[in-house]
Short mmCIF file of C-alpha atoms in Angstrom, two decimals:
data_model
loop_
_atom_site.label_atom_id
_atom_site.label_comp_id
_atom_site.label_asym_id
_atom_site.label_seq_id
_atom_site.Cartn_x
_atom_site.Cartn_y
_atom_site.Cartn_z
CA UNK A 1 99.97 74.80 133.40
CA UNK A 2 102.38 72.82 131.24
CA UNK A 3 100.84 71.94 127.63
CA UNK A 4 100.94 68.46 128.27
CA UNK A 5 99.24 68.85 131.48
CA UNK A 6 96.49 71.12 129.71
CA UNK A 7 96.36 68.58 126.57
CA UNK A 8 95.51 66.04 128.75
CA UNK A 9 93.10 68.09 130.99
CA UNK A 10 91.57 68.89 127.30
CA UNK A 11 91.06 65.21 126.71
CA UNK A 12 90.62 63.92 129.81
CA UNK A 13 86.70 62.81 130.64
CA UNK A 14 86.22 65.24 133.41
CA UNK A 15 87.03 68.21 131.40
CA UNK A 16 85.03 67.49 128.33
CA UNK A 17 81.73 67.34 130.91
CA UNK A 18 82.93 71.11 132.06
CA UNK A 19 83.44 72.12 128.55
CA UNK A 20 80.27 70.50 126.68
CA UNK A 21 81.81 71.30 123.37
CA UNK A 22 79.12 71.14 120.81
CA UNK A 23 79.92 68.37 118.01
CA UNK A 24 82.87 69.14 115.53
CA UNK A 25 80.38 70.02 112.79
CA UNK A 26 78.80 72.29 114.55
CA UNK A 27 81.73 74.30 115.81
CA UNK A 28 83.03 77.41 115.16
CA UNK A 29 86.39 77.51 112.67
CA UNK A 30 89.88 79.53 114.52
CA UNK A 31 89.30 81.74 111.21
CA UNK A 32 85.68 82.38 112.10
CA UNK A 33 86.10 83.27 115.78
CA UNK A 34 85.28 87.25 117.39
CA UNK A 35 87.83 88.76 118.24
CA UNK A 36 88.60 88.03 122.26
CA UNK A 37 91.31 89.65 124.60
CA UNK A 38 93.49 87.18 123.60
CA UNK A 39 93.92 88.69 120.10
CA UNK A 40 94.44 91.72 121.22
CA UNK A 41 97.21 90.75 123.63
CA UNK A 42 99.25 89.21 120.79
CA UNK A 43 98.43 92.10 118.22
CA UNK A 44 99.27 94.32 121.46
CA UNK A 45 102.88 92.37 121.79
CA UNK A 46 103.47 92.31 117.63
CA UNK A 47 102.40 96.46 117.39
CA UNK A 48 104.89 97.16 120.53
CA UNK A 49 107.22 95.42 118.90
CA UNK A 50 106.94 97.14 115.47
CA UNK A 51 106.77 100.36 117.61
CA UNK A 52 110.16 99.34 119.03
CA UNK A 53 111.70 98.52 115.46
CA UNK A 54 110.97 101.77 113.99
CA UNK A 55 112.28 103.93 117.22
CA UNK A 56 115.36 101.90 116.54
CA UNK A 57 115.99 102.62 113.22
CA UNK A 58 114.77 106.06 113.57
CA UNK A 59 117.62 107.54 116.42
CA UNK A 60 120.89 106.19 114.17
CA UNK A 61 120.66 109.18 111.91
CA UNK A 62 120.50 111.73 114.91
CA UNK A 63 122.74 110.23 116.54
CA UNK A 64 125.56 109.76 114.19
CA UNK A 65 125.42 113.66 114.47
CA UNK A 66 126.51 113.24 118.38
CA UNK A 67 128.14 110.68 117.57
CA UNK A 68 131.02 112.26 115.27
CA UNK A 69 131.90 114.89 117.68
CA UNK A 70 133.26 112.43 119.91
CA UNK A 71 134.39 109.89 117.49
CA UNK A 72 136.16 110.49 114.58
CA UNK A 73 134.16 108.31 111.71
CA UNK A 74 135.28 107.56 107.91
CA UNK A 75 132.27 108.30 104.80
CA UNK A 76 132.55 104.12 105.26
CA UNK A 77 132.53 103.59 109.31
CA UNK A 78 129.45 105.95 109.04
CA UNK A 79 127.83 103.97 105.92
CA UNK A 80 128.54 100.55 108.21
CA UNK A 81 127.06 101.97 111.17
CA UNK A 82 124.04 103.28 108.89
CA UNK A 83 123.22 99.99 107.18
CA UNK A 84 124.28 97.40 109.40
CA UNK A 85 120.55 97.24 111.01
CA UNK A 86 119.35 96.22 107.89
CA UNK A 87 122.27 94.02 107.56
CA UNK A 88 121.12 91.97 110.15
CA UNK A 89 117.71 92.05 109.43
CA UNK A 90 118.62 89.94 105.91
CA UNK A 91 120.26 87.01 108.22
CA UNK A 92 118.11 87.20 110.89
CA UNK A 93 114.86 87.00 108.96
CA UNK A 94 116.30 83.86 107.00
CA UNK A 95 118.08 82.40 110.13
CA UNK A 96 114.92 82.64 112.24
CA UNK A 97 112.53 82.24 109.86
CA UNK A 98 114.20 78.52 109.17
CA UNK A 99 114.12 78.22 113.20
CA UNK A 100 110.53 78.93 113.48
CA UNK A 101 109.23 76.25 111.21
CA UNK A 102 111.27 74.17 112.69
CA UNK A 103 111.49 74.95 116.88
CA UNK A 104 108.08 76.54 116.72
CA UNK A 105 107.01 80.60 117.26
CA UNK A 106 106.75 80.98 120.80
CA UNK A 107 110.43 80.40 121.02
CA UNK A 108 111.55 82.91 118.42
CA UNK A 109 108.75 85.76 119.27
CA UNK A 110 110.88 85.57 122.62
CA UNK A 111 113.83 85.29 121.94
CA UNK A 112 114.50 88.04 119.13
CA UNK A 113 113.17 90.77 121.35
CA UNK A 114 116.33 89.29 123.98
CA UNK A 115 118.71 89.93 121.09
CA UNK A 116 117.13 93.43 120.72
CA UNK A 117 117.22 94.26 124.43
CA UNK A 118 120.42 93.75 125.01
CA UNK A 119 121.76 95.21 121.92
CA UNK A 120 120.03 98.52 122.31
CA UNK A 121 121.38 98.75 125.92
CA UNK A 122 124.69 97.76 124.57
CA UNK A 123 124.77 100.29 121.92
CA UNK A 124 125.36 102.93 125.26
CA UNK A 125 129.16 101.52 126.30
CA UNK A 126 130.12 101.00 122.63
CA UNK A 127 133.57 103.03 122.26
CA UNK A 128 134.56 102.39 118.72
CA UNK A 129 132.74 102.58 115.47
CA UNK A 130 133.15 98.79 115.36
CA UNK A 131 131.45 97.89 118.46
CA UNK A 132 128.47 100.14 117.46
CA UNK A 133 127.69 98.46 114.62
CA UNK A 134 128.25 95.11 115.65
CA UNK A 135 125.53 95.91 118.18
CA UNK A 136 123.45 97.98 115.48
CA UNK A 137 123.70 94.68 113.83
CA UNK A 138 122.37 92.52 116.44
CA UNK A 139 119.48 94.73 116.54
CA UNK A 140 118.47 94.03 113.11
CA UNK A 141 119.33 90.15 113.31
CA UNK A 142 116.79 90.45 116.28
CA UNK A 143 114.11 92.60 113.91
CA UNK A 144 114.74 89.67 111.51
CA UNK A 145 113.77 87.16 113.62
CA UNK A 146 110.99 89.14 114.48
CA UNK A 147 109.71 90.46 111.37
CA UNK A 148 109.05 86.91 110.54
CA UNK A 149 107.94 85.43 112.92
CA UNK A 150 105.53 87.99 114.46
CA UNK A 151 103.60 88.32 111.19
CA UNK A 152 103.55 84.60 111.31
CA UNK A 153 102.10 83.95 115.05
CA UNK A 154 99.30 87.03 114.46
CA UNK A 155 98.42 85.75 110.91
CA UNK A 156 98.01 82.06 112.43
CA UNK A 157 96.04 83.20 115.37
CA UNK A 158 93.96 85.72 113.60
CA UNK A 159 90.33 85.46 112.21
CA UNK A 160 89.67 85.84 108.86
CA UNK A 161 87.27 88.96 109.05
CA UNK A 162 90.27 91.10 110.90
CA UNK A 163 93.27 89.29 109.77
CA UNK A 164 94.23 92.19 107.31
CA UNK A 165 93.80 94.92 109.49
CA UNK A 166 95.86 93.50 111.86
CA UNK A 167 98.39 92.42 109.69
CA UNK A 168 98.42 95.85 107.79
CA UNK A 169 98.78 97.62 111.11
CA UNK A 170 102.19 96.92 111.23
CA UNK A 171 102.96 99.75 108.82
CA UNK A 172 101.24 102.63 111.15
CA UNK A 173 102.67 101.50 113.82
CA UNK A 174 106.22 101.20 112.95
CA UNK A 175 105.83 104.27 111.21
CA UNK A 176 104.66 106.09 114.71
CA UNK A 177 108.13 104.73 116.20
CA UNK A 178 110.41 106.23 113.46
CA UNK A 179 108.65 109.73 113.68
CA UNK A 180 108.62 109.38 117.69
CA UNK A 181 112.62 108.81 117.20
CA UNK A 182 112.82 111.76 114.55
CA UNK A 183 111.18 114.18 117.14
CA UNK A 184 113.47 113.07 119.85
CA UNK A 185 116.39 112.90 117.96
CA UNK A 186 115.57 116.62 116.79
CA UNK A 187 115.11 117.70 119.92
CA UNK A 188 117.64 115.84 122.22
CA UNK A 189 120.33 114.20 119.40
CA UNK A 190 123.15 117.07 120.53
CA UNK A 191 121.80 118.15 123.42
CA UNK A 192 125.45 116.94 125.34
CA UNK A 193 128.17 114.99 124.29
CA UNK A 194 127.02 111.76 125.19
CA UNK A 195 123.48 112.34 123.93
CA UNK A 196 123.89 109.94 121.19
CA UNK A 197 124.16 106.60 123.97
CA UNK A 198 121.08 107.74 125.96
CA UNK A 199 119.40 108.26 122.41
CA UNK A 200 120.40 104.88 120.87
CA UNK A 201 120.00 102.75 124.71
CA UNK A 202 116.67 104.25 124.76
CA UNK A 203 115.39 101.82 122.58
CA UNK A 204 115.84 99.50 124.68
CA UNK A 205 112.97 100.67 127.36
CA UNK A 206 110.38 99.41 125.20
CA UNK A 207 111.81 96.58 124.28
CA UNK A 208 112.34 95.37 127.74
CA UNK A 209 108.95 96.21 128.61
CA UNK A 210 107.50 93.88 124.81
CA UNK A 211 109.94 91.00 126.30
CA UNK A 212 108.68 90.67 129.64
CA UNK A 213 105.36 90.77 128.14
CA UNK A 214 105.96 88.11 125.77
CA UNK A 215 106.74 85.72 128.28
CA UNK A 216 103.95 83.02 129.24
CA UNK A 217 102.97 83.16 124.99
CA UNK A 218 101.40 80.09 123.63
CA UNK A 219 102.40 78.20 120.87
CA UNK A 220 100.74 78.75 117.27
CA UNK A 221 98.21 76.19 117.48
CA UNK A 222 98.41 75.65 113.64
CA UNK A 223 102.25 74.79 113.58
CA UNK A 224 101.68 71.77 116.24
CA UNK A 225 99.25 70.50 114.49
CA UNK A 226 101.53 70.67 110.91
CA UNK A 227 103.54 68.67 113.21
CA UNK A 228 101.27 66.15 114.28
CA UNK A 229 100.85 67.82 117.52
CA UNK A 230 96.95 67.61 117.31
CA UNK A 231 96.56 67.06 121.17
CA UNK A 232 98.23 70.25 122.29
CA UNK A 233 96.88 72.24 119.61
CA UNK A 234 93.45 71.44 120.72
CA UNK A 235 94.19 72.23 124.01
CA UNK A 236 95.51 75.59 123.09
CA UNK A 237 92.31 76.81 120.79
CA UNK A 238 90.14 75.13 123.92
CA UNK A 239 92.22 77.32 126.52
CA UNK A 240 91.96 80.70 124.66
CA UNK A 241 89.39 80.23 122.60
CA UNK A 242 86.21 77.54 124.46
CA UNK A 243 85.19 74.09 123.85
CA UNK A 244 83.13 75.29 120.84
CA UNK A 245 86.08 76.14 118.28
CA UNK A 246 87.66 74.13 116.41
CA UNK A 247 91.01 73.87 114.49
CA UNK A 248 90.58 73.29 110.72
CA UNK A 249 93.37 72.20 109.11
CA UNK A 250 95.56 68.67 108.31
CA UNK A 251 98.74 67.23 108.82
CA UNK A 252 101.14 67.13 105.57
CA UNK A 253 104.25 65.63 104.40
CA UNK A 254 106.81 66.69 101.93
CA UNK A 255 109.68 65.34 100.53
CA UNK A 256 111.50 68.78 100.50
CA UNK A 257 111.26 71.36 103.82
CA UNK A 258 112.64 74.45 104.75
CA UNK A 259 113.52 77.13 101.90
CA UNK A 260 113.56 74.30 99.22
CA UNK A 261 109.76 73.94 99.77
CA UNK A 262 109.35 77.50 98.74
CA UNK A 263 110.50 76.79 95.00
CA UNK A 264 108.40 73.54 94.67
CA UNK A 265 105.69 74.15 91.31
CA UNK A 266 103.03 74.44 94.16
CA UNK A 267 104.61 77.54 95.86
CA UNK A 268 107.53 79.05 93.66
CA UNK A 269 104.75 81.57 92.20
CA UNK A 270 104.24 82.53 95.64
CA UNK A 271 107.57 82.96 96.24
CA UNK A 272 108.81 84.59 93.85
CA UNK A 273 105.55 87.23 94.14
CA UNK A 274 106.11 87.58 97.50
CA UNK A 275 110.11 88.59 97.01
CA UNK A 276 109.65 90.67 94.34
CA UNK A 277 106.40 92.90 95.02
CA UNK A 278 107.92 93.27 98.52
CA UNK A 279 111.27 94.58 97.39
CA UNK A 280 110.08 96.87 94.10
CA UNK A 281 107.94 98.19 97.10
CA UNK A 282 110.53 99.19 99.33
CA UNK A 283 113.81 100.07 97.61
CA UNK A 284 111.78 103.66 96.16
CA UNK A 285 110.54 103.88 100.45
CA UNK A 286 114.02 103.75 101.44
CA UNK A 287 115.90 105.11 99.23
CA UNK A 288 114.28 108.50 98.52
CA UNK A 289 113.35 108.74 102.54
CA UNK A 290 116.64 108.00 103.38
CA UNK A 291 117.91 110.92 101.22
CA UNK A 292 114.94 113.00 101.60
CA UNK A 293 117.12 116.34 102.50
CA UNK A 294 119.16 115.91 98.89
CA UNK A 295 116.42 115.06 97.31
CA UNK A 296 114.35 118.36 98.51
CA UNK A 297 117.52 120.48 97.71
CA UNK A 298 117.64 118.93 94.22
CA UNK A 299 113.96 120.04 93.83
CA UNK A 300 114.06 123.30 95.40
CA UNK A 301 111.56 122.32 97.83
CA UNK A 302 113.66 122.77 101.15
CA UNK A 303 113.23 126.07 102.07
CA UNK A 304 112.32 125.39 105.64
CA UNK A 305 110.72 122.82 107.58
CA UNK A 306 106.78 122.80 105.79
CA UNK A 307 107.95 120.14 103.50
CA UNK A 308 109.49 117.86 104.97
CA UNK A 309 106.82 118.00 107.71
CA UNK A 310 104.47 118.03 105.63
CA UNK A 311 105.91 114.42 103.66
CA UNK A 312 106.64 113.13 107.53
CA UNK A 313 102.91 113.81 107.82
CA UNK A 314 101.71 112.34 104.77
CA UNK A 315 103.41 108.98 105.42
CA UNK A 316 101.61 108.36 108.97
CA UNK A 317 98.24 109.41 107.45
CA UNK A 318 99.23 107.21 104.37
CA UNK A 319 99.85 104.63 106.37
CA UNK A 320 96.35 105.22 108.59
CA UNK A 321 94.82 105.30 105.30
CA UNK A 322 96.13 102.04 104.39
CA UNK A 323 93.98 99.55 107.17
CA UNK A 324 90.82 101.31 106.22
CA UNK A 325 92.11 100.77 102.10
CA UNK A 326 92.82 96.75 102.99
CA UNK A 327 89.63 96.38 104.62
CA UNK A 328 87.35 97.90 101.36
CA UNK A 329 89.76 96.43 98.62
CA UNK A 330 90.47 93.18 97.27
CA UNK A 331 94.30 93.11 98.09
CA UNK A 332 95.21 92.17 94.21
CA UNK A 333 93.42 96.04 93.24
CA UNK A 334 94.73 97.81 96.13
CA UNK A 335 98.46 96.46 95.17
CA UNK A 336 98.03 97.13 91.29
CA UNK A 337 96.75 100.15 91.61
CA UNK A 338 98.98 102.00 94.00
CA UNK A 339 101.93 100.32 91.86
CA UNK A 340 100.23 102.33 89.00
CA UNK A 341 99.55 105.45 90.74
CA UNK A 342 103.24 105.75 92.62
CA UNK A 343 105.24 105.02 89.56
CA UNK A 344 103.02 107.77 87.13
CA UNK A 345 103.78 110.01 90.10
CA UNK A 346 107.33 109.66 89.97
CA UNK A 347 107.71 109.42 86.47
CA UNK A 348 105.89 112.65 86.10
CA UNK A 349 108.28 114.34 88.76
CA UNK A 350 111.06 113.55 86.78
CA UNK A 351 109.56 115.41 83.86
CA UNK A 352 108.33 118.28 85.58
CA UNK A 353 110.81 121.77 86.01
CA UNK A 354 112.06 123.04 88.72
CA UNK A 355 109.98 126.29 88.79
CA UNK A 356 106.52 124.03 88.99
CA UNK A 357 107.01 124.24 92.18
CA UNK A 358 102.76 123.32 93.20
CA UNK A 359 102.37 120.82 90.83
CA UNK A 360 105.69 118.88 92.52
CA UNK A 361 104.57 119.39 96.10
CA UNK A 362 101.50 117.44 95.04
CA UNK A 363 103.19 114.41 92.95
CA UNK A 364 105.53 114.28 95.58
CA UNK A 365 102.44 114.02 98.66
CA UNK A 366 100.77 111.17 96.14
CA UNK A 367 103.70 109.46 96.02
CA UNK A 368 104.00 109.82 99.63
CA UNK A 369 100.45 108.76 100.58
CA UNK A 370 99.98 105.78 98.32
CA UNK A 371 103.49 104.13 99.07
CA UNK A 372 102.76 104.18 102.81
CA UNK A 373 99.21 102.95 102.40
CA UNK A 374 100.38 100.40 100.16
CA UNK A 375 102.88 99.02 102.53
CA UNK A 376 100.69 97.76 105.14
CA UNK A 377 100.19 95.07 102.55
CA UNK A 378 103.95 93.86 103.07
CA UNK A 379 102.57 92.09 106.53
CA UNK A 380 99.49 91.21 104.87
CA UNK A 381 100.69 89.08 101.60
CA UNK A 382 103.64 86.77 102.58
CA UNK A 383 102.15 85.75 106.20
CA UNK A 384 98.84 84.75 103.75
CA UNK A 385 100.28 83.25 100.84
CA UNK A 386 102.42 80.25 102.68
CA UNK A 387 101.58 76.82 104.20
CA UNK A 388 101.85 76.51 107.72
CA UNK A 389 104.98 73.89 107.65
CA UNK A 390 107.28 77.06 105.94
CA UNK A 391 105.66 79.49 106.77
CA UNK A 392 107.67 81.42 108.67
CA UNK A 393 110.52 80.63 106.41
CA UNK A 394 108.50 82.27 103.51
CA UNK A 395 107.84 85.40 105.26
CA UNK A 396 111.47 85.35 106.31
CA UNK A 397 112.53 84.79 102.77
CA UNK A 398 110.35 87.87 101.51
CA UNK A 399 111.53 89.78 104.27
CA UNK A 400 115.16 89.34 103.32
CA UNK A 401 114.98 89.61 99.94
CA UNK A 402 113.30 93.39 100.43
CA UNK A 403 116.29 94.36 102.60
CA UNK A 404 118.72 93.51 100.75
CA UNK A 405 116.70 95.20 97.69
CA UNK A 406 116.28 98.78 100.04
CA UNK A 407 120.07 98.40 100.94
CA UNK A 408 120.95 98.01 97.57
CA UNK A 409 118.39 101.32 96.50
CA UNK A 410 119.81 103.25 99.39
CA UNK A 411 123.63 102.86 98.52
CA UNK A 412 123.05 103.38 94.65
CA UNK A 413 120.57 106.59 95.32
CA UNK A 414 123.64 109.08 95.90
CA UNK A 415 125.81 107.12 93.17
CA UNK A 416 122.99 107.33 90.37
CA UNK A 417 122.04 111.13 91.30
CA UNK A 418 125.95 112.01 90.69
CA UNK A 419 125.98 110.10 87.55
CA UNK A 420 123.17 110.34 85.73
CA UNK A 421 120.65 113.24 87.62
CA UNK A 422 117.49 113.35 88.85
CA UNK A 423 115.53 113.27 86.50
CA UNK A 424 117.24 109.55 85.11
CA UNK A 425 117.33 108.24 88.89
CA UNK A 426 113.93 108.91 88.91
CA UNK A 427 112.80 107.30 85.86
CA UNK A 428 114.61 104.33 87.28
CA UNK A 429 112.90 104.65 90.63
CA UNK A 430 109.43 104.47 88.36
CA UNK A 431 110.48 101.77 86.67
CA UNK A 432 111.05 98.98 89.31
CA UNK A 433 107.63 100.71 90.83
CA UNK A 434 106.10 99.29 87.13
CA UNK A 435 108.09 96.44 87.43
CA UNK A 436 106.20 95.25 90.94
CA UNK A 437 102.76 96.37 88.89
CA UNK A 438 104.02 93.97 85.91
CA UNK A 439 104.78 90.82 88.61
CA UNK A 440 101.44 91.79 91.11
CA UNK A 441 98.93 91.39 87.81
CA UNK A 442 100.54 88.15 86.67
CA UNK A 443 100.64 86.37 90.29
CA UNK A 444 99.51 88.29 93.27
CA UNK A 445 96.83 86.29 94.81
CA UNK A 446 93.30 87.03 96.23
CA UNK A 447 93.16 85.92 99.53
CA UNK A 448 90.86 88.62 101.70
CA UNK A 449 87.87 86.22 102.39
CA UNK A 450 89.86 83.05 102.51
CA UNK A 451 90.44 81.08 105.43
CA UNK A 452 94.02 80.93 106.19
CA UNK A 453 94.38 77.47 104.83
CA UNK A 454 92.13 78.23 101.67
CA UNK A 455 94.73 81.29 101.16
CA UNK A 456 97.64 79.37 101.06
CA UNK A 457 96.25 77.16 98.99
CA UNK A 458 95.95 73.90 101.63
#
């Protein structure tokens, strides 16, 4: 059924005698609903996605190892294959965050995951180093898209009582794709010549699978009505939802849209909160993960496989952790506090000698545990903290700026170690970790038993 056909169904005589719906002010609110099968299906198609996203990220470093045995790669071709994902994440997050305020989220939750199907596959008859990253870079312009748009559809569909834990979610679960690539990467990443295609096309088996079931998805209820849609929005809650729900919310115009909305006095707080807790968040995440073999050496702690299993394990507990931590917390303590507690971790790492060899083990698994937990806030924040009209666009924004902050972390990690140490690198690391405490306590939000309207301040 069409949505015109089941707007006007929904308004039609006939089908409001079938329904019965109760009067409006005795309804329940979209934020107030129980959870039904039709929450899990979209939290079901947003987790496979984020499942998907972290595999795919995951198999480039295990496969660069295949890969150089058949081509010959530069320190740079390798550094462009590396990065390029993120790459595209920063232009597809603000390219299809843009879109999806404006075209709507059903479109975009589709069609990034076509973008990353057929890029992964791709990746398999790629022959130069140049035609693997262009398709590494589809990928992320794909994760962009998605990134912003599936915290967007979930938030917007969500109830109140669950919203964080389903937003927060993402972190586990994209975490449980990056350690399922590690262990197949380990185990398979030279196991022939071509092992590196079959590795890097394999992520495009669940992809495939998270597009096909994404077809048939309705549209966010909440952005047709920002658009005056009001008929079809109705007929959407009615559909999934029965004739006693109703859609809270208004219709709003403003003289600026799109990304110049975000820095309007009403929302540039927001903005710039969202941005900047985000990225202070993740350039520490990627850059010492990324370089978590040097940075062992460095220490003296890689003698053998216990610690760096032992770290793997601590960031998909961490991350575990992290719903149960969301759901107890008001999200402004949860956020300043692990700000406090990662950056006295590091900043006591630094200080500590080589030869206290317990003591760093157990900074290094605090650090470890409270970043990841902390990080399911990342889907939590932005998709809360923005009007329905942008969004999308605001996420996307926030999303951006982060990569662009852990690309940044990641390609000055090596530089500053060579330069200036550990210990210094460190103390920087710390620092931007204080610096996201410093901007959380004068703007982060409390939005946990808000409505989604009443969080973003509608």
């Amino acid at each position: 059924m069409s949505y015109d056909s089941a707007a006007a169904t929904a308004a039609s005589p006939s089908a409001s005698k079938i329904a019965k719906p109760l009067p409006s002010s005795e309804r329940i609110a979209l934020d107030d609903v129980p959870v039904n099968r039709f929450h899990i299906k979209i939290a079901g198609l947003t987790f496979g996605a984020h499942l998907t996203e972290g595999y795919a990220i995951g198999t480039i470093g295990y496969a660069l190892t295949s890969l150089s045995q058949q081509i010959q790669l530069s320190p740079s071709e390798m550094g462009m294959i590396g990065g390029s994902t993120l790459v595209g994440i920063f232009f597809g997050s603000l390219l299809f965050g843009r879109l999806s305020d404006i075209v709507g989220r059903k479109n975009i939750f589709l069609y990034s995951f076509i973008i990353i199907t057929l890029a992964a596959f791709g990746q398999f008859f790629a022959e130069t180093a140049l035609q693997l990253t262009l398709m590494r870079f589809l990928i992320g312009v794909g994760m962009g898209g998605d990134f912003s748009v599936g915290h967007t559809i979930l938030a917007e569909f969500s109830p109140r009582k669950h919203r964080g834990t389903l937003l927060g979610s993402f972190s586990v679960i994209w975490t449980v794709g990056y350690v399922i690539a590690n262990v197949i990467g380990l185990s398979y990443g030279e196991s022939a010549p071509d092992a590196w295609r079959w590795l890097l096309a394999s992520a495009g088996i669940p992809a495939l699978i998270i597009l096909l079931l994404r077809i048939g998805t309705p549209e966010s209820p909440r952005w047709l009505l920002s658009k005056g849609r009001k008929v079809e929005a109705e007929a959407i809650v009615l559909k999934y939802f029965g004739p006693n729900v109703r859609l809270d919310g208004k219709i709003e115009t403003h003289a600026h849209s799109g990304y110049s909305r975000l820095f309007q006095p009403d929302l540039i707080r927001r903005t710039l909160f969202n941005c900047l807790f985000f990225t202070c968040l993740v350039i520490p995440y990627f850059a010492i993960y990324t370089f978590l073999p040097l940075i062992l050496k460095i220490m003296g702690l890689n003698e053998g496989f216990g610690t760096d299993f032992m770290l793997n394990t601590m960031l998909v507990v961490g991350a575990v952790l992290g719903i149960w931590l969301t759901i107890k917390l008001p999200r402004r303590v949860f956020l300043i506090a692990s700000f406090a507690v990662t950056a006295a971790a590091l900043a006591l790492l630094a200080l500590l000698p080589q030869s206290a060899t317990v003591a760093m083990i157990l900074l290094f698994s605090a650090f470890t545990l409270t970043l990841s937990a902390v990080s399911n806030l990342v889907g939590v924040f932005p998709a809360e903290c923005f009007p329905t009209e942008v969004r999308a666009c605001g996420v996307g924004l926030a999303v951006a700026a982060s990569r662009l902050g852990s690309a940044a972390g990641t390609y000055f990690l090596p530089i500053s170690m060579a330069t200036l140490g550990f210990s210094p690198t460190i103390f920087i690391l710390s620092a931007i970790l204080i610096a996201g405490m410093l901007v959380s306590i004068a703007w982060a939000p409390e939005t946990k038993q808000l409505t989604l309207n009443q969080a973003c301040g509608n």
